[in-house]
Amino acid sequence: MRQGEAHMLLRLLTLRFGVLPQGAHEHVESADADTLLRWSERVLTVATLDEVFR
């Protein structure tokens, strides 16, 4: 399930911010489920990719 959440977050990030740097992929792939949920919620309200991961 966590892998599916990571995949969905990467899709949302790509739609919102365009091509993602490799570091973003690695960051998402190594995150736990709670962190992925928090980041997914932030995609809707932040202006930059860096803000998602804060």
mmCIF file of C-alpha atoms in Angstrom:
data_model
loop_
_atom_site.group_PDB
_atom_site.id
_atom_site.type_symbol
_atom_site.label_atom_id
_atom_site.label_comp_id
_atom_site.label_asym_id
_atom_site.label_seq_id
_atom_site.Cartn_x
_atom_site.Cartn_y
_atom_site.Cartn_z
ATOM 1 C CA MET A 1 0.000 0.000 0.000
ATOM 2 C CA ARG A 2 2.841 2.401 0.844
ATOM 3 C CA GLN A 3 4.312 1.834 -2.613
ATOM 4 C CA GLY A 4 0.989 2.832 -4.201
ATOM 5 C CA GLU A 5 0.858 5.975 -2.060
ATOM 6 C CA ALA A 6 4.393 6.877 -3.111
ATOM 7 C CA HIS A 7 3.510 6.351 -6.777
ATOM 8 C CA MET A 8 0.420 8.558 -6.473
ATOM 9 C CA LEU A 9 2.373 11.316 -4.717
ATOM 10 C CA LEU A 10 5.009 11.271 -7.451
ATOM 11 C CA ARG A 11 2.256 11.636 -10.060
ATOM 12 C CA LEU A 12 0.702 14.565 -8.182
ATOM 13 C CA LEU A 13 4.079 16.251 -7.764
ATOM 14 C CA THR A 14 4.846 15.835 -11.456
ATOM 15 C CA LEU A 15 1.485 17.279 -12.481
ATOM 16 C CA ARG A 16 1.946 20.245 -10.157
ATOM 17 C CA PHE A 17 5.664 21.011 -10.577
ATOM 18 C CA GLY A 18 6.738 19.332 -13.831
ATOM 19 C CA VAL A 19 9.738 17.045 -14.189
ATOM 20 C CA LEU A 20 11.039 16.139 -10.743
ATOM 21 C CA PRO A 21 14.698 15.945 -9.785
ATOM 22 C CA GLN A 22 15.999 12.453 -8.989
ATOM 23 C CA GLY A 23 16.378 13.434 -5.335
ATOM 24 C CA ALA A 24 12.632 13.995 -5.061
ATOM 25 C CA HIS A 25 11.940 10.469 -6.325
ATOM 26 C CA GLU A 26 14.346 9.002 -3.805
ATOM 27 C CA HIS A 27 12.899 11.137 -1.010
ATOM 28 C CA VAL A 28 9.361 9.942 -1.733
ATOM 29 C CA GLU A 29 10.359 6.290 -2.177
ATOM 30 C CA SER A 30 12.053 6.203 1.224
ATOM 31 C CA ALA A 31 9.261 7.945 3.194
ATOM 32 C CA ASP A 32 6.890 6.179 5.570
ATOM 33 C CA ALA A 33 3.113 6.156 5.072
ATOM 34 C CA ASP A 34 2.397 9.017 7.507
ATOM 35 C CA THR A 35 4.940 11.261 5.815
ATOM 36 C CA LEU A 36 3.553 10.445 2.374
ATOM 37 C CA LEU A 37 0.079 11.434 3.546
ATOM 38 C CA ARG A 38 1.345 14.731 4.977
ATOM 39 C CA TRP A 39 3.228 15.551 1.776
ATOM 40 C CA SER A 40 0.221 14.620 -0.380
ATOM 41 C CA GLU A 41 -1.914 17.108 1.526
ATOM 42 C CA ARG A 42 0.702 19.839 1.094
ATOM 43 C CA VAL A 43 0.707 19.452 -2.703
ATOM 44 C CA LEU A 44 -2.614 21.284 -2.702
ATOM 45 C CA THR A 45 -1.463 24.362 -0.807
ATOM 46 C CA VAL A 46 2.241 25.062 -1.348
ATOM 47 C CA ALA A 47 3.913 27.033 -4.115
ATOM 48 C CA THR A 48 7.167 25.096 -4.510
ATOM 49 C CA LEU A 49 8.417 21.538 -4.438
ATOM 50 C CA ASP A 50 10.734 22.347 -1.530
ATOM 51 C CA GLU A 51 7.736 23.397 0.559
ATOM 52 C CA VAL A 52 6.155 19.965 0.113
ATOM 53 C CA PHE A 53 9.080 18.298 1.863
ATOM 54 C CA ARG A 54 9.417 20.736 4.789
#
